[in-house]
Coordinates of C-alpha atoms in Angstrom, one line a residue:
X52 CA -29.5 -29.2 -14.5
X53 CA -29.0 -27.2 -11.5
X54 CA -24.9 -26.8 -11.9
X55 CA -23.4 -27.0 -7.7
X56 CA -21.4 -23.9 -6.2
X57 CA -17.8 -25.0 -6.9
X58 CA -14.5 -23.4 -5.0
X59 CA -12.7 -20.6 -6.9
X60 CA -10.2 -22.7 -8.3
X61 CA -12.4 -25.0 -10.4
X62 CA -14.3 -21.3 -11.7
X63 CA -11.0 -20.6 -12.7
X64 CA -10.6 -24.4 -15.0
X65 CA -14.2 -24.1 -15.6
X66 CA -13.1 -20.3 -17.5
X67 CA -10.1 -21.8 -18.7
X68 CA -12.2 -24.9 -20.6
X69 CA -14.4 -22.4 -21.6
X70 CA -11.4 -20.8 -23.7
X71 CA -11.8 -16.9 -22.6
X72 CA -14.4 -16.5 -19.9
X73 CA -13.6 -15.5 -16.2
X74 CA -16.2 -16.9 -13.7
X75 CA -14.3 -15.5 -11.0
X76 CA -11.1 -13.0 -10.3
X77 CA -7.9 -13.7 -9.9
X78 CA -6.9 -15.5 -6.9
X79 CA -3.1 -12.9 -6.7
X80 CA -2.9 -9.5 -7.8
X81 CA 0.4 -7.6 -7.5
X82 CA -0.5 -4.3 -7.0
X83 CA 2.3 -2.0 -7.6
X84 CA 2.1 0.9 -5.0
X85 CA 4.8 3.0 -6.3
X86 CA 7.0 3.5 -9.1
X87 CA 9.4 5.6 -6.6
X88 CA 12.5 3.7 -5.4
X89 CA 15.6 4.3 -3.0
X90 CA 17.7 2.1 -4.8
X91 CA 19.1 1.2 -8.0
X92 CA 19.9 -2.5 -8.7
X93 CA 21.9 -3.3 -11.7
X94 CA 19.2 -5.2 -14.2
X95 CA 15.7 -3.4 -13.0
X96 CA 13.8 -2.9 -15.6
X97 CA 12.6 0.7 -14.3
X98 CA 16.0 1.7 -12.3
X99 CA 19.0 0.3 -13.6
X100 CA 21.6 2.8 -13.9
X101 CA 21.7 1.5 -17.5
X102 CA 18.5 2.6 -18.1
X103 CA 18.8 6.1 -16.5
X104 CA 18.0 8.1 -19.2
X105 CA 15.7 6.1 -21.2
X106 CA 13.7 5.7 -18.2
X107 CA 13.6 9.3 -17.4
X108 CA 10.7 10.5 -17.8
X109 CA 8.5 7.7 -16.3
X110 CA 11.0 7.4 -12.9
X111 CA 11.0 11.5 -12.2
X112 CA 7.4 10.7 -13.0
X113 CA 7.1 8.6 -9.5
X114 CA 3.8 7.4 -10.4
X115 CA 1.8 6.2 -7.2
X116 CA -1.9 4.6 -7.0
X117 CA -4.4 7.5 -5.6
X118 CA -5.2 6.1 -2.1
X119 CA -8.6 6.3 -2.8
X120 CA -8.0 4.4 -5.9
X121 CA -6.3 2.1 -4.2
X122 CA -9.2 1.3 -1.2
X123 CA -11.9 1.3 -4.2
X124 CA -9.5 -1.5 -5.9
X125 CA -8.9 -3.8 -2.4
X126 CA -13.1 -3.8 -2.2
X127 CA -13.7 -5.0 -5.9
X128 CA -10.8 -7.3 -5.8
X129 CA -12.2 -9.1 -2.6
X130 CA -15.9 -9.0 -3.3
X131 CA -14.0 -10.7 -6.9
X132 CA -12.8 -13.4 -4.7
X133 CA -9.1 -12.9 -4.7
X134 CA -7.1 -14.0 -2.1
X135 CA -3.5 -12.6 -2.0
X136 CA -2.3 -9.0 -2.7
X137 CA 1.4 -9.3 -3.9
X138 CA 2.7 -5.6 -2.9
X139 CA 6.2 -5.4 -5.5
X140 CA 6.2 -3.4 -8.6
X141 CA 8.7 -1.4 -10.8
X142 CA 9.6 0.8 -7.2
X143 CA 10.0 -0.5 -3.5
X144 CA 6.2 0.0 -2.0
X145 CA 7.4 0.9 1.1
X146 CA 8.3 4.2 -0.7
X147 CA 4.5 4.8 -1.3
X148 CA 3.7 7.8 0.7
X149 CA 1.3 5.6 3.1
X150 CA 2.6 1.9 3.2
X151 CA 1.8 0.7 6.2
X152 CA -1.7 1.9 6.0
X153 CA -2.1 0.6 2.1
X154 CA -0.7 -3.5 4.2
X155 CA -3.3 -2.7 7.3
X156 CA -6.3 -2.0 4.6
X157 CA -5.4 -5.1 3.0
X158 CA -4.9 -7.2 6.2
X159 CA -8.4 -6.2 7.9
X160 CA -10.5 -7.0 4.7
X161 CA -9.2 -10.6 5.4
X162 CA -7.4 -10.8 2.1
X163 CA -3.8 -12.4 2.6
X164 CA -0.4 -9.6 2.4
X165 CA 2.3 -10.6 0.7
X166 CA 5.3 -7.8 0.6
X167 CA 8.2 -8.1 -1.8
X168 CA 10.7 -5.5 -0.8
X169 CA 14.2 -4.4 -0.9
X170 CA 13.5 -3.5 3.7
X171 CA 16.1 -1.3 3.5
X172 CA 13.0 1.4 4.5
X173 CA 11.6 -1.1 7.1
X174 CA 12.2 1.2 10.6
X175 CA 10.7 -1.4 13.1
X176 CA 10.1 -5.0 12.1
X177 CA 8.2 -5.2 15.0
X178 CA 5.5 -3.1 12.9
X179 CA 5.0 -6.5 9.7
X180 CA 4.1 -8.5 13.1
X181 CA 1.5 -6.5 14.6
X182 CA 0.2 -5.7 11.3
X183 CA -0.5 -9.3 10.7
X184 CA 1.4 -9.0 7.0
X185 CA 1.6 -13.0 6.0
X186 CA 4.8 -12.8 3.9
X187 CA 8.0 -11.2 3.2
X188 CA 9.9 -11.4 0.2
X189 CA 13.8 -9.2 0.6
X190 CA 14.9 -8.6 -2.6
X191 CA 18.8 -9.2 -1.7
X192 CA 20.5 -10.2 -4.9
X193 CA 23.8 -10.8 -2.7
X194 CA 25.0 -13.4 0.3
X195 CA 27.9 -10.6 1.0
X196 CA 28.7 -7.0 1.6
X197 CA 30.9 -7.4 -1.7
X198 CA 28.0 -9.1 -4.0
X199 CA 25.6 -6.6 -2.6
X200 CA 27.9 -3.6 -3.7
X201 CA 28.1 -4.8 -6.6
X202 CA 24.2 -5.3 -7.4
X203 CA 23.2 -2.3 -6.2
X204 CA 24.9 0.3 -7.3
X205 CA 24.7 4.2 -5.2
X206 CA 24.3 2.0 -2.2
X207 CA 26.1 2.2 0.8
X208 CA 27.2 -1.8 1.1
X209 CA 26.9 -0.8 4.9
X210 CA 22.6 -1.3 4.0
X211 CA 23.4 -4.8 3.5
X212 CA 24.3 -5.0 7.4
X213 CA 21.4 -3.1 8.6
X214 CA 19.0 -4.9 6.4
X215 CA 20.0 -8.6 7.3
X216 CA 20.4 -7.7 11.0
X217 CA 16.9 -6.1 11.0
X218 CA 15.7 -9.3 8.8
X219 CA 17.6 -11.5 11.5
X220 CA 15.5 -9.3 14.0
X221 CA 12.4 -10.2 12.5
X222 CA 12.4 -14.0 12.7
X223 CA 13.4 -14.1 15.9
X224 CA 10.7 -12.2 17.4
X225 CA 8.0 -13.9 14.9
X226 CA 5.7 -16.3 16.4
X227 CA 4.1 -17.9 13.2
X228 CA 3.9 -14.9 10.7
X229 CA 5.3 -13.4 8.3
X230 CA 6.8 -15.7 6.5
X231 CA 9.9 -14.9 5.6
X232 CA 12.0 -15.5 1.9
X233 CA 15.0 -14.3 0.7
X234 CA 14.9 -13.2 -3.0
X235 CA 17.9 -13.3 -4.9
X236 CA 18.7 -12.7 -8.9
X237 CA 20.9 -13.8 -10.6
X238 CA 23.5 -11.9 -12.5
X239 CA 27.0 -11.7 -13.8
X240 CA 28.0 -9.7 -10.8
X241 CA 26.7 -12.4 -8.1
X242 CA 26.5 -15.9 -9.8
X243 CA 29.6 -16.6 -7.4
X244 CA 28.0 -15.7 -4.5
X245 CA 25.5 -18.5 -4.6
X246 CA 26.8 -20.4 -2.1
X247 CA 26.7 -17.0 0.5
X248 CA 23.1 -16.9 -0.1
X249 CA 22.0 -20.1 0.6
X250 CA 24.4 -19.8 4.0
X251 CA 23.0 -16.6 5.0
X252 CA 19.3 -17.6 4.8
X253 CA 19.9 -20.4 7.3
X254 CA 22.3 -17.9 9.6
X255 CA 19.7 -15.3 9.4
X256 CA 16.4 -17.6 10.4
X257 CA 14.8 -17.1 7.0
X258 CA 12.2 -19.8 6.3
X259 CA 12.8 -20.3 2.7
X260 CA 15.0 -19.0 -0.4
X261 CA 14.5 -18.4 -3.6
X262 CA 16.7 -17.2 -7.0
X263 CA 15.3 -16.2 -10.3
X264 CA 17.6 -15.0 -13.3
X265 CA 18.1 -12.2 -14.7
X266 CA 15.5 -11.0 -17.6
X267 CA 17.9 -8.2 -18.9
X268 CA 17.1 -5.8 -21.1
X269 CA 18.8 -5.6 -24.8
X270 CA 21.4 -2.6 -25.5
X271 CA 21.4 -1.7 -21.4
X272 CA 21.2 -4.0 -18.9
X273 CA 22.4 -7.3 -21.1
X274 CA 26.1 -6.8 -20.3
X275 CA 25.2 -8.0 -16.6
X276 CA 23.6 -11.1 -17.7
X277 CA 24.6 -15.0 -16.9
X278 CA 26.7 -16.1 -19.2
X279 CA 27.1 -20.5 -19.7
X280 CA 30.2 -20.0 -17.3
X281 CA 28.2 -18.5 -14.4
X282 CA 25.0 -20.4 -14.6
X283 CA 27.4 -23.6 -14.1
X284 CA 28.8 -22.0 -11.6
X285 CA 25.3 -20.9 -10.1
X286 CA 24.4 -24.8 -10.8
X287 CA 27.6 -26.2 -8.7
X288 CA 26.9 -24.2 -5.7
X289 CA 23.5 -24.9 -5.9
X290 CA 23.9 -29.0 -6.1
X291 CA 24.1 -30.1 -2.5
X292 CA 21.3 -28.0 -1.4
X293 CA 18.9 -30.0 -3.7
X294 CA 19.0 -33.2 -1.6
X295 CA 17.8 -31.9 1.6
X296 CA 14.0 -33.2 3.6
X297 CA 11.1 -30.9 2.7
X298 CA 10.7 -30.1 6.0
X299 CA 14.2 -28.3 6.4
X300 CA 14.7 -24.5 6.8
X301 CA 15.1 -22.5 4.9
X302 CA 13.6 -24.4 1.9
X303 CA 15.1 -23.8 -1.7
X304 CA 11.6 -22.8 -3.8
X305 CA 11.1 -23.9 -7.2
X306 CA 14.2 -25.9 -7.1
X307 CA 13.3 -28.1 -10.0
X308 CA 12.6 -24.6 -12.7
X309 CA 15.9 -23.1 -11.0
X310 CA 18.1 -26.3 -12.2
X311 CA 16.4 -26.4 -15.6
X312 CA 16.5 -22.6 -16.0
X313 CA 20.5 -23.0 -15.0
X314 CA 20.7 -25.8 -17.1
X315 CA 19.5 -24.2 -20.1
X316 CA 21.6 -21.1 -20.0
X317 CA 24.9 -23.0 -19.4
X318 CA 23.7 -24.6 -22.7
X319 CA 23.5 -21.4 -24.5
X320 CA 19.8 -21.3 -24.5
X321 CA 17.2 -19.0 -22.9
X322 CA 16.3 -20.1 -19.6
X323 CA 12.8 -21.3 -19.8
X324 CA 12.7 -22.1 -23.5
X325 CA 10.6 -25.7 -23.8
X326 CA 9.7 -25.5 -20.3
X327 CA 6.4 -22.4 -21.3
X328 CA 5.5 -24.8 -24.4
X329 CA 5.1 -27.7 -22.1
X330 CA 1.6 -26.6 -20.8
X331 CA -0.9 -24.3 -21.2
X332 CA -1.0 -20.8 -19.4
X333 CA -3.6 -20.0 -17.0
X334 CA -2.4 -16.8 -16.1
X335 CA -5.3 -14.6 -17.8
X336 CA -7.7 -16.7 -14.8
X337 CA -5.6 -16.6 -12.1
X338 CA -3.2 -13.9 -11.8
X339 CA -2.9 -10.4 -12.7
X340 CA -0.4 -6.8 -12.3
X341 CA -1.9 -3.5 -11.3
X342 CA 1.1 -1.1 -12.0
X343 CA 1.5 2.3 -10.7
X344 CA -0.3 4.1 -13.3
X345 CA -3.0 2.1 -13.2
X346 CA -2.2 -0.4 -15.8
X347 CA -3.6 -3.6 -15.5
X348 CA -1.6 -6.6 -17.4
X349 CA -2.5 -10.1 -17.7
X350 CA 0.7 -11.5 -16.5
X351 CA 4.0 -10.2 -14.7
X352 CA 5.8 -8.9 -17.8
X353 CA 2.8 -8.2 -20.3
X354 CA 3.4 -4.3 -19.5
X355 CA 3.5 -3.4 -23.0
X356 CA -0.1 -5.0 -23.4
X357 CA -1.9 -3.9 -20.8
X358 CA -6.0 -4.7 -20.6
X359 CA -6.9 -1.6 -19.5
X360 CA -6.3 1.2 -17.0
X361 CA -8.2 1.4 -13.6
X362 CA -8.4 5.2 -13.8
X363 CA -10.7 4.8 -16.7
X364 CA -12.8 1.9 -15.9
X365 CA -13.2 -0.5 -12.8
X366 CA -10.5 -3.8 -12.2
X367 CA -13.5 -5.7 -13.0
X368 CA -14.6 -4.2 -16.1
X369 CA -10.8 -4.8 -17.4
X370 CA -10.8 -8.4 -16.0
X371 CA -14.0 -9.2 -18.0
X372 CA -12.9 -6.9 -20.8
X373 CA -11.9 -7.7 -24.7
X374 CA -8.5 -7.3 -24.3
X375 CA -8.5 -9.9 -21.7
X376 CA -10.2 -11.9 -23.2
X377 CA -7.7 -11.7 -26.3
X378 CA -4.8 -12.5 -24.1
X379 CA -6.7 -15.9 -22.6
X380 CA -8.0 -16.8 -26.0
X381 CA -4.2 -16.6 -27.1
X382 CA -2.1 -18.2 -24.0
X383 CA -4.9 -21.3 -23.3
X384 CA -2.7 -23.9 -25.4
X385 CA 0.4 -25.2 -25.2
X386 CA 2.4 -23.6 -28.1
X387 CA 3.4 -20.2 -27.2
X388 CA 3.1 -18.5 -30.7
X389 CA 2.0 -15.5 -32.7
X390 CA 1.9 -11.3 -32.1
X391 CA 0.9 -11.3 -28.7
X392 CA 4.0 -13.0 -27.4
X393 CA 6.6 -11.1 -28.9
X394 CA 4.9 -8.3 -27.2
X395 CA 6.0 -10.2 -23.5
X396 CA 9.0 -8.8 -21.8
X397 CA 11.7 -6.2 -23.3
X398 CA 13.3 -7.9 -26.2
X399 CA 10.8 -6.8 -29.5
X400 CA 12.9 -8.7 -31.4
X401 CA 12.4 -12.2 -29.6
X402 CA 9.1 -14.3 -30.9
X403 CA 8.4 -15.4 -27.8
X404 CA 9.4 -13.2 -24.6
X405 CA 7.6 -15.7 -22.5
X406 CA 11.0 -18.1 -22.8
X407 CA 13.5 -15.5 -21.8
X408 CA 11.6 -16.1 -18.2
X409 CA 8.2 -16.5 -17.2
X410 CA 7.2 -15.5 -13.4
X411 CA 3.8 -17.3 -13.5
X412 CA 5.8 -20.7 -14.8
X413 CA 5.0 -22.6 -11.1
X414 CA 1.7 -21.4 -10.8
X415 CA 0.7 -22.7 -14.2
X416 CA 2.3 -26.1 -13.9
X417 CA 0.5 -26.6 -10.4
X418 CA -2.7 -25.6 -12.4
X419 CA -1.6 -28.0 -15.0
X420 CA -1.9 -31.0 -12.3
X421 CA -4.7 -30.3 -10.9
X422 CA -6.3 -30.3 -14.3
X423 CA -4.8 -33.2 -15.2
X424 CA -5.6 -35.2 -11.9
X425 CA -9.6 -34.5 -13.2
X426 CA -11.8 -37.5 -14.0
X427 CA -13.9 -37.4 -17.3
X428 CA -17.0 -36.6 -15.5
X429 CA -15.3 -33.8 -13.8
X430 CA -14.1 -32.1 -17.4
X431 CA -17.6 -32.7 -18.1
X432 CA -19.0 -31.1 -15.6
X433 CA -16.5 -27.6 -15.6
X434 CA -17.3 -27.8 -19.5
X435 CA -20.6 -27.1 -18.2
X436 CA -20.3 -24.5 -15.8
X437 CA -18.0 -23.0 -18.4
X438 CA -21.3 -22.9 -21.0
X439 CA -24.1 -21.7 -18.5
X440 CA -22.2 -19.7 -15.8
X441 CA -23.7 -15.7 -15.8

């Protein structure tokens, strides 16, 4: 049987039925740039002032990517067929000593930019338009001067000013791109402020907003964590924002996981506890982090089991690589259990790090439908591909 050419996405099932093949790359890679960072927000896991010392040695480190390391990576990544580079990481990227070239190399090989960034270093924001950058994520954590003192601490509060009147610059001179979001955290410090951010993405022109909760780390940055009183809080001030049209900007993203995450701590229980046992992961097909040093991890908080290091073999070596394979062979069913997932996140002593927050938890219940919307024949057929694909 002569199997058909089939899109990226259903190469990606097709691995995924398989149990630990990859028939194609990853359709996002973050790429950390930089470990370097201007700022120090309250829970990072790399520059919390709580983690000053422990972190020592790896932040005076200020690992960056090689730029030729990093061009060589772009062209094996597209020729893979990914389609997003997610520039973020444990530092601020535009701290790597040649940003804006590292966003115009990605744009002109076609492949879509996607910059996650504190823009407290952007200059002009005239410069993401002509560069063609598609999105912008501004980690804020704060609707207020006050909530943004208190977030990031060292920082003058006056940064907040500059960075949402250079942010309110930005949409107004945008025609259709980038894309802008505002990124907030949430912690003990800002839970109140809830209602300020959801206000000043609308005052500012932002197209959408989003909030994630704190993932802290035990013994350090745990005293800044949402207790039950502040995710109800977070949860009240959140409530009439849920009833508005689709089409209205800015939109609240991943409303439904923020409201079950929310609901779950003001319960006492970690935030995505059933919600990563509910469906398979599909991370190790469709995602994966190239950090500073050249680690490659299979998801967004794998960092302490990394598949491999791009300074010792290529991405796409690691991507169809053991260790890989491990991780898909491990994450493909439902249940969330053994080793390898005490080894997510920062907490050793939790069985399953995965429900303390997952980052990829959207992307795998989108994959989840469109699996699920598959006819028999269709299985059938990506069962097959799956067996005979090179």
């Amino acid at each position: 049987m002569r199997l058909p050419v089939l899109p990226q996405s259903s190469l990606q099932l097709a691995g995924w039925s398989h149990g630990t093949r990859a028939l194609t790359g990853p359709t996002t890679v973050q790429v950390d740039l930089t470990d370097a960072c201007n700022q120090s927000c309250e829970v990072c896991w790399l520059h919390a002032p709580a983690l000053q010392e422990a972190n020592r040695e790896r932040r005076e480190r200020r690992a960056s990517i090689p730029w030729p390391a990093y061009l060589s990576l772009l062209d094996e990544l597209k020729d893979l067929g990914t389609r997003e580079i997610y520039f973020a990481g444990g530092g601020e990227p535009l701290a790597y000593p040649r940003p804006w070239d590292a966003l115009r190399e990605c744009v002109q090989r076609g492949l879509t930019a996607s910059l996650h960034t504190n823009f407290s270093l952007v200059d002009d924001p005239q410069r993401l338009i002509d560069l063609g950058v598609h999105h912008v994520t501004v980690s804020l954590w704060a609707g207020t001067r006050e909530a943004y003192a208190a977030t990031h601490p060292g920082t003058d509060p006056s940064t907040f000013d500059d960075i949402t009147r250079k942010l309110a610059d930005l949409n107004a001179r945008k025609q259709d791109r980038p894309i802008t979001k505002l990124y907030h955290v949430l912690t003990g410090s800002n839970a109140h402020d809830v209602s300020a951010m959801l206000t000043l993405a609308a005052d500012i022109g932002c197209d959408a907003v989003e909030f994630a909760v704190a993932d802290v780390v035990p013994g350090a940055t745990d005293p800044h964590g949402l207790t039950p009183a502040h995710a109800e809080a977070a949860l009240a001030a959140i409530e009439p924002w849920l009833g508005r049209a689709e089409w209205r900007t800015p939109r609240l993203l991943g409303a439904d996981a923020l409201v079950q995450r929310l609901t779950n701590l003001a319960a006492g229980r970690d935030a995505d506890a059933a919600e990563v046992h509910a469906r398979p992961c599909f991370a190790g097909w469709t995602y994966a982090r190239v950090m500073a040093d050249g680690r490659v991890i299979p998801c967004l908080k794998a960092h302490r089991i990394p598949s491999g290091n791009i300074h010792d073999e290529s991405f796409t070596a690691i991507w169809r690589g053991a260790r890989q394979s491990t991780f898909r062979a491990a994450t493909r069913h439902a249940r969330k259990a053994g080793p390898l997932f005490a080894q997510i996140g920062n907490d050793p002593a939790h069985a399953c790090g995965c429900e303390l927050g997952c980052d990829n938890l959207e992307d795998n219940r989108r994959t989840a439908e469109r699996l699920k919307a598959l006819s028999r024949p269709e299985r059938a057929l990506l069962r097959a591909v799956g067996r005979r694909h090179p």
